[in-house]
PDB file of C-alpha atoms in Angstrom:
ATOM      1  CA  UNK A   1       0.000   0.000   0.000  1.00  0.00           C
ATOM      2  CA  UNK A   2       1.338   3.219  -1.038  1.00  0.00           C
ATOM      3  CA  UNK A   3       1.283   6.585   1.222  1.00  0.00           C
ATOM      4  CA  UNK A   4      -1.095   7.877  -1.035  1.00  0.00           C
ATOM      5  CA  UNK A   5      -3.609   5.051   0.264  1.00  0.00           C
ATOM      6  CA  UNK A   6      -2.656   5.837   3.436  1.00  0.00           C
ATOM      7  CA  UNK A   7      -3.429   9.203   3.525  1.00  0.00           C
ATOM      8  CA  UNK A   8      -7.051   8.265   2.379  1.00  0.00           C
ATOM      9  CA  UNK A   9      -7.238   5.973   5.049  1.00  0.00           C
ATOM     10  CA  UNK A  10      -6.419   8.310   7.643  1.00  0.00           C
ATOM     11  CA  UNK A  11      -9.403  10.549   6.461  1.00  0.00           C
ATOM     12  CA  UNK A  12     -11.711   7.572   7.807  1.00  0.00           C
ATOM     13  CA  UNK A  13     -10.726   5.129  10.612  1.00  0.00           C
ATOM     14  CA  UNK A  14     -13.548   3.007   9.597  1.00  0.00           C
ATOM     15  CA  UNK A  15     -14.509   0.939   6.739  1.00  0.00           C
ATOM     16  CA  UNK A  16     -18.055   1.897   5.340  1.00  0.00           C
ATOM     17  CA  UNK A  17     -20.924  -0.178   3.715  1.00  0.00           C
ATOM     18  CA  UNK A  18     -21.255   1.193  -0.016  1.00  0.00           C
ATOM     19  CA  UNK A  19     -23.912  -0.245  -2.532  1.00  0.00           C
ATOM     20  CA  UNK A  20     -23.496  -1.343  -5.799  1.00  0.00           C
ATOM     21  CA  UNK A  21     -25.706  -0.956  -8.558  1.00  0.00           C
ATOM     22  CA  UNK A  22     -25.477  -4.413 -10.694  1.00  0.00           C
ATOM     23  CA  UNK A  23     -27.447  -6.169 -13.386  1.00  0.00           C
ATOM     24  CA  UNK A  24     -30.133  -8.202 -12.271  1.00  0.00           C
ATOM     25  CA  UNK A  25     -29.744 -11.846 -11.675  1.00  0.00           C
ATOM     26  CA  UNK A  26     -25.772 -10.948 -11.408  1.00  0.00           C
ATOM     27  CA  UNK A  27     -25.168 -10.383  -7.987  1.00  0.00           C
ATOM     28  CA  UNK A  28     -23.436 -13.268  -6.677  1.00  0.00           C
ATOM     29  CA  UNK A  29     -21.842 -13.354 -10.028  1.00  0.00           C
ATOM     30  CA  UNK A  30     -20.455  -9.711  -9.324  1.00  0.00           C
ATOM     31  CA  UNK A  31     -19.575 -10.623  -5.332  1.00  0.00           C
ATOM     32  CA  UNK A  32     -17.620 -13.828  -6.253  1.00  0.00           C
ATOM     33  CA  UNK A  33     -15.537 -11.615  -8.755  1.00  0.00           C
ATOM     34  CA  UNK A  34     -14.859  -8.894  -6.583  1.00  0.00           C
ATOM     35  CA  UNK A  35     -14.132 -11.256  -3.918  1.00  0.00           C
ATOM     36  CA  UNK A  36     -11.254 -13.156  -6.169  1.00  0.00           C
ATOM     37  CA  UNK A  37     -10.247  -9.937  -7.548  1.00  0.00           C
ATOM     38  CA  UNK A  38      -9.671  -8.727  -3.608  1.00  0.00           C
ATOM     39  CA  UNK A  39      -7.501 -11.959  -2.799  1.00  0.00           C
ATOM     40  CA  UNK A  40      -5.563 -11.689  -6.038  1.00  0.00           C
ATOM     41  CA  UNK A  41      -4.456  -7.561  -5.612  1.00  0.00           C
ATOM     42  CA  UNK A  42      -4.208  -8.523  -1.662  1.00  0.00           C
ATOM     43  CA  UNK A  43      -6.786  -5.509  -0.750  1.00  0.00           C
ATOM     44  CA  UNK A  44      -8.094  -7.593   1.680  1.00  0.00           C
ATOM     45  CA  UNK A  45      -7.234  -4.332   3.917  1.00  0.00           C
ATOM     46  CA  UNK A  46      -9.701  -1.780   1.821  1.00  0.00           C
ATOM     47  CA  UNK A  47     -12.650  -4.165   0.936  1.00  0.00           C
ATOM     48  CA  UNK A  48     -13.190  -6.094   3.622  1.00  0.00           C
ATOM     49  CA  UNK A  49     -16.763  -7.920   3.180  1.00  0.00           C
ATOM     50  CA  UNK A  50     -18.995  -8.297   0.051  1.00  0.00           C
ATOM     51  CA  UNK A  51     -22.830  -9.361   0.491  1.00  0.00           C
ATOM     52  CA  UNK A  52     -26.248  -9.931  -1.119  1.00  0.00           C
ATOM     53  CA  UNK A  53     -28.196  -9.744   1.630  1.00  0.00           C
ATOM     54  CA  UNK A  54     -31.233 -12.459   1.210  1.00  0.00           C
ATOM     55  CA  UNK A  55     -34.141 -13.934   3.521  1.00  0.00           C
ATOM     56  CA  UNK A  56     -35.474 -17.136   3.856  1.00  0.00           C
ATOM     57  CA  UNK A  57     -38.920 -17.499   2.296  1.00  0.00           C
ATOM     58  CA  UNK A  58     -41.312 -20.406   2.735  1.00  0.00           C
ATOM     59  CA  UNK A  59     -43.083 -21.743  -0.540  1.00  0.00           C
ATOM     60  CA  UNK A  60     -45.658 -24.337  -0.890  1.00  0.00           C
ATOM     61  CA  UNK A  61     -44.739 -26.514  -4.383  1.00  0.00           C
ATOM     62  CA  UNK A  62     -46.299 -29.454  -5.113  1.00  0.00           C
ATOM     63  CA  UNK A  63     -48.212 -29.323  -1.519  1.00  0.00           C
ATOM     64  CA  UNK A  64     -44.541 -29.702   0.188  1.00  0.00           C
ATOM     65  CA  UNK A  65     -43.384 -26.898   2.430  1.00  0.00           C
ATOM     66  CA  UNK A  66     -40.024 -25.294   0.616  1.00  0.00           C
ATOM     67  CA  UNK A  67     -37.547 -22.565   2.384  1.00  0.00           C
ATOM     68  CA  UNK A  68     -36.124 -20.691  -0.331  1.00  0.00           C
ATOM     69  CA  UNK A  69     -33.365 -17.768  -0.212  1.00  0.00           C
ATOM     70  CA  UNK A  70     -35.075 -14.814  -1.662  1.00  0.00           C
ATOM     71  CA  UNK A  71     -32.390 -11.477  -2.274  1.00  0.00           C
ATOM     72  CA  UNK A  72     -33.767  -8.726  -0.371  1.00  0.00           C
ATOM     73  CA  UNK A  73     -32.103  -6.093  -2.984  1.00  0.00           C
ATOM     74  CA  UNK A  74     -32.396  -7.399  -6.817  1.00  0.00           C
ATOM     75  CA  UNK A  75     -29.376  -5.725  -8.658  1.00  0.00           C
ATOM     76  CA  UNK A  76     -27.761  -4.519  -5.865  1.00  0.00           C
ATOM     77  CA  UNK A  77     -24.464  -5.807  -3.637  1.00  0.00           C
ATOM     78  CA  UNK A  78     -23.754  -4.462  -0.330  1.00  0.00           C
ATOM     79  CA  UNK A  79     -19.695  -3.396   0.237  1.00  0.00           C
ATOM     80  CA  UNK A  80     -18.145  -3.179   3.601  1.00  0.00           C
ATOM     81  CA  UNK A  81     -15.046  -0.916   2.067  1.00  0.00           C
ATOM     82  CA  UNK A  82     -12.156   2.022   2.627  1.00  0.00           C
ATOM     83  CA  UNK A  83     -12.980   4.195  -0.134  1.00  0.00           C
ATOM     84  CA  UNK A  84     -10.045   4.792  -2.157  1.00  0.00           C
ATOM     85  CA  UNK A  85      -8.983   5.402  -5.760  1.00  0.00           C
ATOM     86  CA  UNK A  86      -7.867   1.722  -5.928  1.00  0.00           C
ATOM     87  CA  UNK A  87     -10.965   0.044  -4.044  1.00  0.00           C
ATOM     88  CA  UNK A  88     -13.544   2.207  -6.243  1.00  0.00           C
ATOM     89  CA  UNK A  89     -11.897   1.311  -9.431  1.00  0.00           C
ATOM     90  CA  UNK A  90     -11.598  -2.158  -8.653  1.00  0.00           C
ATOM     91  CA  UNK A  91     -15.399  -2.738  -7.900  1.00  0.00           C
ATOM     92  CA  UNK A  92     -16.692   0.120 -10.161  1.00  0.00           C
ATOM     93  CA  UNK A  93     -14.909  -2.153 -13.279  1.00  0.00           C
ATOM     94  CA  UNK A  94     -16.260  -5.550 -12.047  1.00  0.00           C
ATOM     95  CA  UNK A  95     -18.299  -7.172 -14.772  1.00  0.00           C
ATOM     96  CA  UNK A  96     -21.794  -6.533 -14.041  1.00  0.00           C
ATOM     97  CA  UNK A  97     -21.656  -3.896 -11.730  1.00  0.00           C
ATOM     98  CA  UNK A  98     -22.792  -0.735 -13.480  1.00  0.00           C
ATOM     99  CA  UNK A  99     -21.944   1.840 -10.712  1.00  0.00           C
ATOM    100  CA  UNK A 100     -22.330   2.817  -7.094  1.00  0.00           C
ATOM    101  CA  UNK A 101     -25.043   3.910  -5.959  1.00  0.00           C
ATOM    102  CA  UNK A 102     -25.298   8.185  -5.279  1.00  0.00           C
ATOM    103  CA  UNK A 103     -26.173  11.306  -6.859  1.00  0.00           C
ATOM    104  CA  UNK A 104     -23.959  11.381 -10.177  1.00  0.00           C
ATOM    105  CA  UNK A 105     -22.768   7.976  -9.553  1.00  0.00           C
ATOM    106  CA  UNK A 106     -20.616   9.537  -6.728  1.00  0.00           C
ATOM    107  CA  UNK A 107     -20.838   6.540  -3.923  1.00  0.00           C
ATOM    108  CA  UNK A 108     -22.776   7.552  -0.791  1.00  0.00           C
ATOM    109  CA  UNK A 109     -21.830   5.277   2.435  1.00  0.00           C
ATOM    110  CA  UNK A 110     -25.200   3.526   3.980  1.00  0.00           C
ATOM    111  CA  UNK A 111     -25.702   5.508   7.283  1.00  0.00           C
ATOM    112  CA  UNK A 112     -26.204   3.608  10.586  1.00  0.00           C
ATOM    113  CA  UNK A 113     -29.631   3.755  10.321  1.00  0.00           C
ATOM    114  CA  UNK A 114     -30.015   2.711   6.657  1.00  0.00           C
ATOM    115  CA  UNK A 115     -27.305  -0.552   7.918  1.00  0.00           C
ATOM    116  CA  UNK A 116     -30.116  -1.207  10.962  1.00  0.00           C
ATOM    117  CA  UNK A 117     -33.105  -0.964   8.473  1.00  0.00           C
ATOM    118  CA  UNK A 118     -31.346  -3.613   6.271  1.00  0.00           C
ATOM    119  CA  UNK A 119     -30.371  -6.019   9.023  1.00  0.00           C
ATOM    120  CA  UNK A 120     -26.249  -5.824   8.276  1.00  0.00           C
ATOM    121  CA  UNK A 121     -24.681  -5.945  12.008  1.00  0.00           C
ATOM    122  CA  UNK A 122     -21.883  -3.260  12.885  1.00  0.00           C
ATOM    123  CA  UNK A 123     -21.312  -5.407  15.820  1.00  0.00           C
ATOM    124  CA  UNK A 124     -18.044  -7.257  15.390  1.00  0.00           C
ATOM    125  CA  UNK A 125     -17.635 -10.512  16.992  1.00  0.00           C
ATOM    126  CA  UNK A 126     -15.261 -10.932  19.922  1.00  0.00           C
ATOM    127  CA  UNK A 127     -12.378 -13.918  19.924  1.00  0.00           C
ATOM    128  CA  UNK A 128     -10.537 -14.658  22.449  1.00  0.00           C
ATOM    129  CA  UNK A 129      -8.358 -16.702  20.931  1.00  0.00           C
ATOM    130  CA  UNK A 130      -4.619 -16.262  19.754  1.00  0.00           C
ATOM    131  CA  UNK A 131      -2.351 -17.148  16.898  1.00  0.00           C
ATOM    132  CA  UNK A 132      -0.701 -20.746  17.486  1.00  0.00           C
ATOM    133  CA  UNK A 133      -3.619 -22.173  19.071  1.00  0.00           C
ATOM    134  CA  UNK A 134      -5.164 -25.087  18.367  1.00  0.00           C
ATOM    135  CA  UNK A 135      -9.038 -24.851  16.866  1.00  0.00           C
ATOM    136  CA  UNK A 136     -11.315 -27.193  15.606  1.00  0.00           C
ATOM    137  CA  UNK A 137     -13.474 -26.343  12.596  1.00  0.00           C
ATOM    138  CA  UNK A 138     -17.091 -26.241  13.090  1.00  0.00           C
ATOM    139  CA  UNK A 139     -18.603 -25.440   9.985  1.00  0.00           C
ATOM    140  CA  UNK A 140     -18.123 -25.616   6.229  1.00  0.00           C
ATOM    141  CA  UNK A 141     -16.206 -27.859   4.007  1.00  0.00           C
ATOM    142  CA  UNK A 142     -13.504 -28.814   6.317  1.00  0.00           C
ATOM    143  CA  UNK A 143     -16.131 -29.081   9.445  1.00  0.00           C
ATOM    144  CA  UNK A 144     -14.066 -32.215  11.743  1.00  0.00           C
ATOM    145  CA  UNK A 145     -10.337 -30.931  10.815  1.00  0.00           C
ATOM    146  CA  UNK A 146      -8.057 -29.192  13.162  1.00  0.00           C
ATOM    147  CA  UNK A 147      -5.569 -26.578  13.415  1.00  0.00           C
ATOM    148  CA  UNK A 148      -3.381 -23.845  14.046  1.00  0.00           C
ATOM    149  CA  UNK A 149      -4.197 -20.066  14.039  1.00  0.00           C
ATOM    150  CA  UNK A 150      -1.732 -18.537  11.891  1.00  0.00           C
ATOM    151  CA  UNK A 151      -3.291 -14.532  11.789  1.00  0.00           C
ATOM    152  CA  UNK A 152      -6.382 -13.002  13.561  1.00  0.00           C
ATOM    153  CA  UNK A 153      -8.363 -10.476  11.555  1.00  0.00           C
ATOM    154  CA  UNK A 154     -10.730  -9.155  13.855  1.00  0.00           C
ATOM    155  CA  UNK A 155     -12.182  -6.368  11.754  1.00  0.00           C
ATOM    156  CA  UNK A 156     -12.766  -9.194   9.208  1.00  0.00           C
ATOM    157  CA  UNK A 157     -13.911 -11.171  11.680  1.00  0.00           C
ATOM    158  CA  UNK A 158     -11.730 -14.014   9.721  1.00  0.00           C
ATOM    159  CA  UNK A 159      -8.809 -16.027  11.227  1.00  0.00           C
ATOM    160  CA  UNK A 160      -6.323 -18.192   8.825  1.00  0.00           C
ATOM    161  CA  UNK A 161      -5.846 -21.633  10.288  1.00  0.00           C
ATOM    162  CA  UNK A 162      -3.107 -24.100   9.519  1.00  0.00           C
ATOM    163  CA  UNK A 163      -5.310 -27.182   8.833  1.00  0.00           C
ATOM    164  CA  UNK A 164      -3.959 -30.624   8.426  1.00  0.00           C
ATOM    165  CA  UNK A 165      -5.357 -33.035   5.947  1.00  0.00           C
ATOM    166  CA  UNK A 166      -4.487 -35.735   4.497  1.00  0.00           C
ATOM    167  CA  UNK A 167      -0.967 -35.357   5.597  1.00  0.00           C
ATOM    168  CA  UNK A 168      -0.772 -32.303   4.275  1.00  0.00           C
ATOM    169  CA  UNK A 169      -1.132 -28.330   5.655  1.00  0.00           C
ATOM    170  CA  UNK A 170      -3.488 -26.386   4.609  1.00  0.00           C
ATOM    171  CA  UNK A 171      -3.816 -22.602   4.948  1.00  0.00           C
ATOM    172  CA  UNK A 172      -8.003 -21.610   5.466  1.00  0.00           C
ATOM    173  CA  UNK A 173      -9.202 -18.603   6.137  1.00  0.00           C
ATOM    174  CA  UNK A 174     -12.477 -19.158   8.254  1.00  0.00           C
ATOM    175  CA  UNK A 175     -15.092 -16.523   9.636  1.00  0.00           C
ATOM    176  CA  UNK A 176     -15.237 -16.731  13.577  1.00  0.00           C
ATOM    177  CA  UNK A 177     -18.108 -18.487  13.544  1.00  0.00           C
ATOM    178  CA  UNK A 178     -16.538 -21.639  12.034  1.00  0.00           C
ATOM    179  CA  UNK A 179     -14.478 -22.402  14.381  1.00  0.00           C
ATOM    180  CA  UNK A 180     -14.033 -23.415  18.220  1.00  0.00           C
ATOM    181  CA  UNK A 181     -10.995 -23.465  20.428  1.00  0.00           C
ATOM    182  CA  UNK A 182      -9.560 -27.192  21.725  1.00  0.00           C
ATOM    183  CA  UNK A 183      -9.538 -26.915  25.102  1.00  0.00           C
ATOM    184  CA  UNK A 184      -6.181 -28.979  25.983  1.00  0.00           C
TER     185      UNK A 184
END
């Protein structure tokens, strides 16, 4: 990150919730590839979380009960972000995303109570647990394995653990949710 960055960050401590206007159907589309294109430029420090927000809806087909995920906000993706030059160009020129949303396309962070209204949580989750301890993984695709905690992102509420499979380590990163200490 170049000084330049850093003086934008200084302007706001915090990360702020943007929107992003996208074509319809291509949301998760558009947060997969701003997600990839985050891990591949390592911005992981100026966008920081990507969502569609969605509800569970019950529908009766064929006379069975069926929950469905319905999105909230067709066309739009919600962007927990630092705005800088770099973060705005990199989601502004995401395929499908036609622009933020705000007068003249200028983006226009969500204010608290616009974030309440929509159910995203500023809360961040408390951990109370360290790098080199031992976890077990709760939840997801590698739900059974254990490991190490390598790095703690609590803003990201995301820590990278170590995991061992198959004889092999594996680096993860895993939301704080996913995962619960070994008591030893």
């Amino acid at each position: 990150m170049d000084s330049n960055q850093h003086d934008q960050l200084d302007q706001q401590d915090q990360a702020q919730w943007f929107v992003a206007h996208t074509y319809s159907g291509y949301e998760n589309k558009v947060k997969a590839s701003i997600e990839a294109t985050v891990e591949n430029r390592n911005m992981e420090d100026l966008i920081l979380e990507v969502q569609v927000p969605v509800q569970e809806v019950v529908e009766s087909k064929n006379g069975k009960r069926v929950v469905k995920e319905k999105k909230l906000f067709p066309g739009y993706v919600m962007i927990k972000m630092f705005m800088t030059d770099d973060s705005w160009y990199v989601v502004r020129n995401t395929r499908g995303v036609t622009g933020f949303v705000g007068p003249a396309s200028k983006p226009v962070p969500l204010s608290k109570a616009e974030l309440k209204s929509m159910g995203i949580r500023q809360q961040r989750v408390e951990i109370s647990m360290k790098v080199g301890e031992e976890v077990k993984v709760t939840e997801g695709p590698l739900e059974g394995f254990t490991g190490i905690i390598e790095e703690v992102h609590p803003e990201k509420s995301k820590v990278k653990v170590n995991v061992s499979m198959f004889g092999r380590e594996t680096l993860a990163e895993l939301g704080f949710e996913q995962i619960e200490k070994i008591n030893t």
